[in-house]
Amino acid sequence: MLAKRNPLCPICNEINGCAIASTGDLQAQCWCKQQNISIDVIAKVPESERNQSCICMNCAGNFALESSD
């Protein structure tokens, strides 16, 4: 099974650095498999992009910090 190959973060439109998005291989090793991304961060993703595009490490970390303040 292949994932949608979208290299851009749906929040900032920068390269998301996701190995799965880059290769289309759901079994690829990627930083995102080890990351817990909060519901607040996921809520920033436009509805049309949810479960379609990977959030970049920068947005995942920065918005998670904002949410915990």
Coordinates of N, CA and C in Angstrom, one line a residue, residues 17-48:
G17 N 9.7 16.8 5.4 CA 10.8 15.9 5.8 C 10.3 14.5 6.2
C18 N 9.1 14.2 5.7 CA 8.6 12.9 6.0 C 9.0 11.8 5.0
A19 N 9.7 10.8 5.5 CA 10.2 9.7 4.7 C 9.0 8.9 4.0
I20 N 7.9 8.8 4.7 CA 6.7 8.1 4.1 C 6.2 9.0 3.0
A21 N 6.0 10.3 3.2 CA 5.5 11.1 2.1 C 6.5 11.2 0.9
S22 N 7.8 11.1 1.2 CA 8.8 11.2 0.2 C 8.9 9.9 -0.7
T23 N 8.7 8.8 0.0 CA 8.8 7.5 -0.7 C 7.5 6.9 -1.1
G24 N 6.4 7.2 -0.4 CA 5.2 6.6 -0.6 C 5.0 5.2 0.1
D25 N 6.1 4.9 0.8 CA 6.1 3.6 1.5 C 5.7 3.7 3.0
L26 N 4.6 3.1 3.4 CA 4.1 3.2 4.7 C 5.0 2.6 5.8
Q27 N 5.9 1.7 5.3 CA 6.8 1.0 6.2 C 8.1 1.8 6.4
A28 N 8.3 2.9 5.7 CA 9.5 3.7 5.8 C 9.7 4.2 7.2
Q29 N 11.0 4.2 7.7 CA 11.3 4.8 9.0 C 11.3 6.3 8.9
C30 N 10.6 6.9 9.8 CA 10.5 8.4 9.8 C 10.3 8.9 11.2
W31 N 10.8 10.2 11.3 CA 10.7 10.9 12.6 C 9.2 10.9 13.1
C32 N 8.3 11.1 12.2 CA 6.9 11.3 12.5 C 6.3 10.1 13.2
K33 N 6.9 8.9 13.0 CA 6.3 7.7 13.7 C 6.6 7.7 15.2
Q34 N 7.6 8.5 15.6 CA 8.0 8.6 17.0 C 7.4 9.8 17.7
Q35 N 6.8 10.7 16.9 CA 6.3 12.0 17.4 C 4.9 11.9 17.8
N36 N 4.6 12.4 19.0 CA 3.2 12.6 19.4 C 2.7 14.0 19.1
I37 N 1.8 14.1 18.1 CA 1.4 15.4 17.7 C 0.0 15.7 18.3
S38 N -0.1 16.8 19.0 CA -1.3 17.1 19.7 C -2.5 17.4 18.8
I39 N -3.7 17.2 19.4 CA -5.0 17.5 18.7 C -5.0 18.9 18.3
D40 N -4.4 19.8 19.1 CA -4.4 21.3 18.8 C -3.6 21.6 17.5
V41 N -2.5 20.8 17.4 CA -1.7 21.0 16.2 C -2.5 20.5 15.0
I42 N -3.0 19.3 15.1 CA -3.8 18.7 14.0 C -5.0 19.5 13.6
A43 N -5.6 20.2 14.5 CA -6.7 21.1 14.2 C -6.3 22.3 13.3
K44 N -5.0 22.6 13.3 CA -4.5 23.7 12.4 C -4.4 23.3 10.9
V45 N -4.5 22.0 10.7 CA -4.5 21.4 9.3 C -5.8 21.6 8.7
P46 N -5.9 22.2 7.5 CA -7.1 22.4 6.8 C -7.8 21.0 6.6
E47 N -9.1 21.0 6.7 CA -9.9 19.8 6.6 C -9.5 19.0 5.4
S48 N -9.4 19.6 4.3 CA -9.1 18.9 3.0 C -7.7 18.2 3.0

